[in-house]
Coordinates of N, CA and C in Angstrom, one line a residue:
X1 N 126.9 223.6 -87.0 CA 126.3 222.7 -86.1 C 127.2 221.4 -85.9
X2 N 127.4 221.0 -84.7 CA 128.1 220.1 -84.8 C 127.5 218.3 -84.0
X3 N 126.0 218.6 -83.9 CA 125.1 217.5 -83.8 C 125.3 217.5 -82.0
X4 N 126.3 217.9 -81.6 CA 126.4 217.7 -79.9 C 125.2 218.6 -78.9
X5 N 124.5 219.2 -79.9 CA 123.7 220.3 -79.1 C 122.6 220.2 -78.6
X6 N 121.9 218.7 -78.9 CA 121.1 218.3 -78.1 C 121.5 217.5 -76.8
X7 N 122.6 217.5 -76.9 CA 123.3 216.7 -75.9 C 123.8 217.6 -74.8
X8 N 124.2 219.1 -75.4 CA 124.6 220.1 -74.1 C 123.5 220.8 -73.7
X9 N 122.0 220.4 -74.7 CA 120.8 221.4 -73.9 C 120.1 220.7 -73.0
X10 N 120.2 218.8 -73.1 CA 120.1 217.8 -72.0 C 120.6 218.2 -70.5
X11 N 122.4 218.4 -71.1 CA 123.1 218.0 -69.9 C 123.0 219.4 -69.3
X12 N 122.4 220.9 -69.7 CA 122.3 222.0 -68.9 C 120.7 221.6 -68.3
X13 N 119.8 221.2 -69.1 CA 118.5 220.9 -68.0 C 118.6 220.0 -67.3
X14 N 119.2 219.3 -67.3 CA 119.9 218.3 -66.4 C 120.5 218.9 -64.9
X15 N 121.2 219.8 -65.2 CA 122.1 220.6 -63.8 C 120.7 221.6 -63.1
X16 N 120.3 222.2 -64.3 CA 119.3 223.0 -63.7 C 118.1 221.9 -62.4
X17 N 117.7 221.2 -63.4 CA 117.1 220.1 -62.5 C 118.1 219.6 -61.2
X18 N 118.6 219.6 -61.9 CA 119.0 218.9 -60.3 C 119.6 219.8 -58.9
X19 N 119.6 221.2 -59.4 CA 120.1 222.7 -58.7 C 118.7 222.3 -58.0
X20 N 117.6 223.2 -59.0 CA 116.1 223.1 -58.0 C 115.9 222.0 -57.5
X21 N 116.1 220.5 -57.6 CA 116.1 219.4 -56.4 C 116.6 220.1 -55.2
X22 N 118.2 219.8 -55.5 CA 119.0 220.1 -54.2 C 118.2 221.1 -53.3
X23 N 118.2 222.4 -54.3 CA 117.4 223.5 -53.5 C 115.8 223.4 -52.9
X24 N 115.2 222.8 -53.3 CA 113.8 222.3 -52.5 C 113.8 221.0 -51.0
X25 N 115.0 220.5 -51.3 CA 115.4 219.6 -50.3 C 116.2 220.6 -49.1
X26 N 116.4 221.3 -49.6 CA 117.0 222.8 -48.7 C 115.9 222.8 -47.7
X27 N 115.4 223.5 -48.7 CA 114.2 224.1 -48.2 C 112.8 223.3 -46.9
X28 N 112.4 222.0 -47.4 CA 112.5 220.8 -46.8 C 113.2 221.2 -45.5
X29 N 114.1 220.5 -45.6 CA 114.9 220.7 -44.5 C 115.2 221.8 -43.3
X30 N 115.0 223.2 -43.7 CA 114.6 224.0 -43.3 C 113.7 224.2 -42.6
X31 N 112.2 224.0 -43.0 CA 111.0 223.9 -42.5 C 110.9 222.9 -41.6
X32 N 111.7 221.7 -41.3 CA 111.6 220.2 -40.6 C 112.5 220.9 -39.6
X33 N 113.6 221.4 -39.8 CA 114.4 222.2 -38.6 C 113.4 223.0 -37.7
X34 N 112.4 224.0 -38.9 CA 111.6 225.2 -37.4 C 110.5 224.3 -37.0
X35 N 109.9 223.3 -37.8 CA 109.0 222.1 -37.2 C 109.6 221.9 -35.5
X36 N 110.9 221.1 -35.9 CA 111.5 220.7 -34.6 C 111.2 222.1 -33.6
X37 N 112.2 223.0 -33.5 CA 112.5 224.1 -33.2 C 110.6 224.4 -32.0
X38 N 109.7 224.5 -33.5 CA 108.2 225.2 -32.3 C 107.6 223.8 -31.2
X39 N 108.0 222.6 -31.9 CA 107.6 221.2 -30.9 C 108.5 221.7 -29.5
X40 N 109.8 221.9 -29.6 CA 110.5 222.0 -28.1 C 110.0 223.3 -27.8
X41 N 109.5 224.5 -28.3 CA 108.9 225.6 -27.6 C 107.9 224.9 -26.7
X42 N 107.0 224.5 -27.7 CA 105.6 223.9 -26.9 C 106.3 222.9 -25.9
X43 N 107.1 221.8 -25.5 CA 107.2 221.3 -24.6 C 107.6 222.1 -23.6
X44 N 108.5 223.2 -24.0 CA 108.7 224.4 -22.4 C 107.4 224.7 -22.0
X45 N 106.5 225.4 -22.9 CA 105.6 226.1 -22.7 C 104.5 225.3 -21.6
X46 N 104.9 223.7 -22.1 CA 103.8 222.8 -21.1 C 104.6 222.4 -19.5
X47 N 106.2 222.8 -19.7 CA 106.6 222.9 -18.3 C 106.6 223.9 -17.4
X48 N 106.3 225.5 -18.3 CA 105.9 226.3 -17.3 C 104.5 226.5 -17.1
X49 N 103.5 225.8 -17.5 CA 102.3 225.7 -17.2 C 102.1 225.3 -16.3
X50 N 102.7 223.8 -16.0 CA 102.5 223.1 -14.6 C 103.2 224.4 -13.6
X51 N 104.5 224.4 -14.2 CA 105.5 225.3 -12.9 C 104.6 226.5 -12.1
X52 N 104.2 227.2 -13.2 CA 102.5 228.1 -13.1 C 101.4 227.4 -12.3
X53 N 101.0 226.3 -12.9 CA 100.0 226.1 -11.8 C 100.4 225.8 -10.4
X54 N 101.5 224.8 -10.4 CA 102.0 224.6 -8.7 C 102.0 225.8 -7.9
X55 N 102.6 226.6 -8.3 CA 102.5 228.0 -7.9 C 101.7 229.1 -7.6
X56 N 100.7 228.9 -8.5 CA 99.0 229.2 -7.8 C 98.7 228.6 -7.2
X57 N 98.4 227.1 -7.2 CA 97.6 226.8 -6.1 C 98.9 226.5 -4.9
X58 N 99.9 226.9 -4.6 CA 100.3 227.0 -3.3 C 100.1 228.5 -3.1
X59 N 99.6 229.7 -3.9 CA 99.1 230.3 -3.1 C 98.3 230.6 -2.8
X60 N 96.7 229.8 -3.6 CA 95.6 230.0 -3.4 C 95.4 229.0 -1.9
X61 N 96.4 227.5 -1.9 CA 96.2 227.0 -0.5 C 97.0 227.7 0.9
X62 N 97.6 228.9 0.4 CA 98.4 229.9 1.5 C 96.9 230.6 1.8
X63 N 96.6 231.1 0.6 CA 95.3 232.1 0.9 C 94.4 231.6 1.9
X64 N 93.8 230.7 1.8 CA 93.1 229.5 2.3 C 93.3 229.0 3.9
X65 N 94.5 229.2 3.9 CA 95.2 229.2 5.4 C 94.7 230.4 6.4
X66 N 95.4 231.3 5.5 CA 95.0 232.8 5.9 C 93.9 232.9 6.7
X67 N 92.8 232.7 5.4 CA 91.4 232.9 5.9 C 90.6 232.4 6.5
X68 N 91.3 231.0 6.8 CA 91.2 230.0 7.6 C 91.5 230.7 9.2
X69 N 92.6 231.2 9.5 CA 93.5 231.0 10.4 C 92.2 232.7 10.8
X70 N 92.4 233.9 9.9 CA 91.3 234.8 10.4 C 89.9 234.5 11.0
X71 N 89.1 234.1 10.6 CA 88.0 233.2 11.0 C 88.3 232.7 12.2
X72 N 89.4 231.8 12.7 CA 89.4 231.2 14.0 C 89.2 232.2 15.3
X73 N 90.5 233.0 14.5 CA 90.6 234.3 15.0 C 89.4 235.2 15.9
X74 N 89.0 235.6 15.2 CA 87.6 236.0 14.9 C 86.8 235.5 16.2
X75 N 86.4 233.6 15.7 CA 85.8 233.1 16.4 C 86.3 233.1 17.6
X76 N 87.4 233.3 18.1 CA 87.9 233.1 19.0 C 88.2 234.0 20.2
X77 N 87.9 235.7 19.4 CA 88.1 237.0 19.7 C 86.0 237.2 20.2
X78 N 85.1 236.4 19.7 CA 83.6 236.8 19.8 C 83.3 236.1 21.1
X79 N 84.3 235.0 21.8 CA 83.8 234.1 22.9 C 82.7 232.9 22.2
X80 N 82.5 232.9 20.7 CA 82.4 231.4 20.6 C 82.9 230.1 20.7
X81 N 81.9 229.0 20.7 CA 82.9 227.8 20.8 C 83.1 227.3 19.4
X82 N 84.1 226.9 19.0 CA 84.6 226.0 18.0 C 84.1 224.6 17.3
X83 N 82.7 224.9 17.6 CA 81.3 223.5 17.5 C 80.6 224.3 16.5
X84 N 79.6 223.3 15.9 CA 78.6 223.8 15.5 C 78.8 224.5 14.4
X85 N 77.8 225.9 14.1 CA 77.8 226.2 12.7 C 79.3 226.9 12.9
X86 N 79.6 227.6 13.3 CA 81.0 228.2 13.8 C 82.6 227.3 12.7
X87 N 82.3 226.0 13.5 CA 83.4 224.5 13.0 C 82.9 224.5 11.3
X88 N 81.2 224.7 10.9 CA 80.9 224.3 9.6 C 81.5 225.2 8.8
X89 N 81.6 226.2 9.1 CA 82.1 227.9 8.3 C 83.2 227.4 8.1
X90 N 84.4 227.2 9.3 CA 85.5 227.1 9.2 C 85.9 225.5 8.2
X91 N 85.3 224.6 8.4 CA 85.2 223.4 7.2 C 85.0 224.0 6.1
X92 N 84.0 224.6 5.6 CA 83.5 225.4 4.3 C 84.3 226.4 3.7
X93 N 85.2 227.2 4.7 CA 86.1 228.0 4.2 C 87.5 227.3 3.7
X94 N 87.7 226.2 4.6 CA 88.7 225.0 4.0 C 88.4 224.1 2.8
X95 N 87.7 223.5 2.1 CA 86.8 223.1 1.7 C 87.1 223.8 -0.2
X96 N 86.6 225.1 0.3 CA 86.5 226.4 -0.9 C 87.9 226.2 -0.9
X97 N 88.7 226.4 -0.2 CA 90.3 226.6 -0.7 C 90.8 225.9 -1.4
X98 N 90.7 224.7 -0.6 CA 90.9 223.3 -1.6 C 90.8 223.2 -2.9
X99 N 89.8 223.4 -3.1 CA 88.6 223.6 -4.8 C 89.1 224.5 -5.3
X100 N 89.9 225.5 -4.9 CA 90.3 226.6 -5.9 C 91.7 226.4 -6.1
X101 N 92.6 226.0 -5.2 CA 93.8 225.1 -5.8 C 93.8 224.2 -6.5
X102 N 92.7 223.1 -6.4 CA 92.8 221.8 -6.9 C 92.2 222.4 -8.9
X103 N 91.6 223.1 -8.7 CA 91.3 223.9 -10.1 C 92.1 224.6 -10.5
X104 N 92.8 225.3 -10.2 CA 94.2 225.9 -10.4 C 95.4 224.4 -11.3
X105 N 95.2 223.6 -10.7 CA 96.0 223.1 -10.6 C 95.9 221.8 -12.0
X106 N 94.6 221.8 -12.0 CA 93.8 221.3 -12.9 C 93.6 221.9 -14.2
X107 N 93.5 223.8 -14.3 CA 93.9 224.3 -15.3 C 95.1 224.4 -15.7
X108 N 96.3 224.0 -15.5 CA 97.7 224.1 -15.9 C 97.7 223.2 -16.4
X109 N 97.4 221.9 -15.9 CA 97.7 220.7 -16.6 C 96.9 220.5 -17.9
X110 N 95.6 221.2 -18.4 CA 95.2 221.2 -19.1 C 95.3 222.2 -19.9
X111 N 96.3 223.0 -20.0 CA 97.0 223.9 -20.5 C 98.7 223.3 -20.9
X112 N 98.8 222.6 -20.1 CA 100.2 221.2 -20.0 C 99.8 220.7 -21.6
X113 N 98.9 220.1 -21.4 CA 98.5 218.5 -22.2 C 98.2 219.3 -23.5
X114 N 98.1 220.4 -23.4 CA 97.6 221.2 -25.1 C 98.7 221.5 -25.5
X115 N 99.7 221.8 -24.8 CA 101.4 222.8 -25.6 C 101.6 221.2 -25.5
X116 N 102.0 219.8 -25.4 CA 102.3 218.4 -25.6 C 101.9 218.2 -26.8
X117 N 100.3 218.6 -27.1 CA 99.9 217.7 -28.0 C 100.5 218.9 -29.2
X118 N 100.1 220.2 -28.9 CA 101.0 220.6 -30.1 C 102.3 220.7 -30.3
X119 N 103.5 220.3 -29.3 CA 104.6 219.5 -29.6 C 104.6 218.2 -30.3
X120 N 103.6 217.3 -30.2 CA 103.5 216.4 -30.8 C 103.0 216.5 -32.4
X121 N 102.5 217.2 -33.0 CA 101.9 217.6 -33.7 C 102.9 218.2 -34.4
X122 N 103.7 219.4 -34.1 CA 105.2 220.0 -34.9 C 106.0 218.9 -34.8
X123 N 106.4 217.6 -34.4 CA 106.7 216.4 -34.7 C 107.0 216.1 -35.5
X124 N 105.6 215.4 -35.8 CA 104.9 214.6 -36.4 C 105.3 215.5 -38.0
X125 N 105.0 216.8 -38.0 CA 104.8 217.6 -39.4 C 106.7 217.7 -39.5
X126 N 107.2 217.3 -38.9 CA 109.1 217.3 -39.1 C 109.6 216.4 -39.6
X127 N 108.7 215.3 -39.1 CA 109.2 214.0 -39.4 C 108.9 213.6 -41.0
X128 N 106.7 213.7 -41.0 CA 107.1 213.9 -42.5 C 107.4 214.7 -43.4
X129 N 107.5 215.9 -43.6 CA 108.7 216.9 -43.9 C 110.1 216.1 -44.2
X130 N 110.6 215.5 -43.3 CA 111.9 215.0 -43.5 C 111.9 213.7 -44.2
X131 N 110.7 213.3 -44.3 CA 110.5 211.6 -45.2 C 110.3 212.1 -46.6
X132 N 109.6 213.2 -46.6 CA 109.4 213.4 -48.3 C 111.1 213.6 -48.6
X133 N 111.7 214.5 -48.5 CA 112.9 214.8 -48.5 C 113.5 213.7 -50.0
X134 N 113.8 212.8 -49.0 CA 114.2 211.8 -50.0 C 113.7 211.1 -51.1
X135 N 112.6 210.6 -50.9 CA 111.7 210.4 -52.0 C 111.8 211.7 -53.0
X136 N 111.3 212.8 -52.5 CA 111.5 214.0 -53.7 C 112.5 213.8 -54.5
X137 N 114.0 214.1 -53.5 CA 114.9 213.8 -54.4 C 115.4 212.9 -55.7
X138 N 114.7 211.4 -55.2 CA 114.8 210.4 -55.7 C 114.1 210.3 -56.9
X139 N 112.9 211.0 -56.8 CA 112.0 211.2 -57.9 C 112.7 212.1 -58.7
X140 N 112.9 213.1 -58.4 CA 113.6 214.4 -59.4 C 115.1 213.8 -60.4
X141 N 115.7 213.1 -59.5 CA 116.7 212.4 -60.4 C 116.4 211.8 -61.2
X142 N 115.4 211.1 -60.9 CA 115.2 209.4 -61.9 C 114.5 210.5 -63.2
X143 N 113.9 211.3 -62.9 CA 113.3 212.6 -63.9 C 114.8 212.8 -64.7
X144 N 115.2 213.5 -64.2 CA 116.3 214.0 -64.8 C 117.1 213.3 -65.8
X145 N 117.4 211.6 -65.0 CA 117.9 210.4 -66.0 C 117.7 210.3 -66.7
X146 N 115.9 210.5 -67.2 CA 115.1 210.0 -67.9 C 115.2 211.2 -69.5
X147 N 115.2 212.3 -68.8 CA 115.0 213.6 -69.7 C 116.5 213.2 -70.7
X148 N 117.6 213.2 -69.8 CA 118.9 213.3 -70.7 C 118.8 211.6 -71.4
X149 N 118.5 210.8 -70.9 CA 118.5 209.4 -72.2 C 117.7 209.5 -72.9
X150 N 116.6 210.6 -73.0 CA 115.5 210.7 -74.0 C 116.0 211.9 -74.7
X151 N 117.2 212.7 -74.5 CA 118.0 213.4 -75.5 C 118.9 212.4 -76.1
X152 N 119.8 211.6 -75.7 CA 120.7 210.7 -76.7 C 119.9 209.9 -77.5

């Protein structure tokens, strides 16, 4: 025995400790990466929601047109006049169209504002993710300091 062997079973839990630091700060890191990573999914996902809704309700307000424009038709083909309940149908069929784009258009965005908030949310879990990081580390050393001066 040469009395140094408390001193090299220190300075090996010492490396060891401070391997699994490094390596949990890896890891950390890692996870704060796919954090980032699903936040920018969810911000696409809330741009093709809207892109999605614009796009229904231009064709629910084409539709609208349409059925608009048949109805006239119609009216026009029976020898009525364009008064009366006749004009009310054709307001009422405009009216409905409206309302079913304007809902269209109103479900995307509220389909928008949900993939945002959970962008915001995978954030927020990246950010602190990335705060402990350092502190861990910091702790795990000052551990480690501690272990090998309480071997000398």
């Amino acid at each position: 025995m040469t009395g140094f062997e408390p001193l090299i079973a220190a300075g090996l839990s010492a490396a060891s400790s401070a391997v699994g630091a490094i390596s949990q700060a890896q890891q950390a890191s890692a996870q704060a990466g796919f954090q980032e990573h699903q936040a920018n999914i969810e911000k696409q996902n809330a741009f093709l929601a809207r892109e999605a809704a614009g796009f229904a309700a231009a064709g629910q307000r084409e539709q609208g047109r349409r059925a608009l424009a048949r109805q006239r038709s119609n009216i026009g083909r029976s020898g009525l006049q364009l008064a009366g309940t006749p004009l009310a149908v054709i307001e009422d069929l405009a009216v409905a169209a409206e309302t079913e784009a304007l809902t269209k258009e109103f479900e995307g965005e509220i389909n928008a504002r949900g993939a945002e908030l959970r962008a915001q949310e995978a954030l927020f879990r990246a950010n602190q993710t990335k705060s402990g990081i350092g502190a861990g580390l910091l702790g795990d050393f000052l551990q480690i300091g501690s272990g090998v001066a309480g071997a000398l």
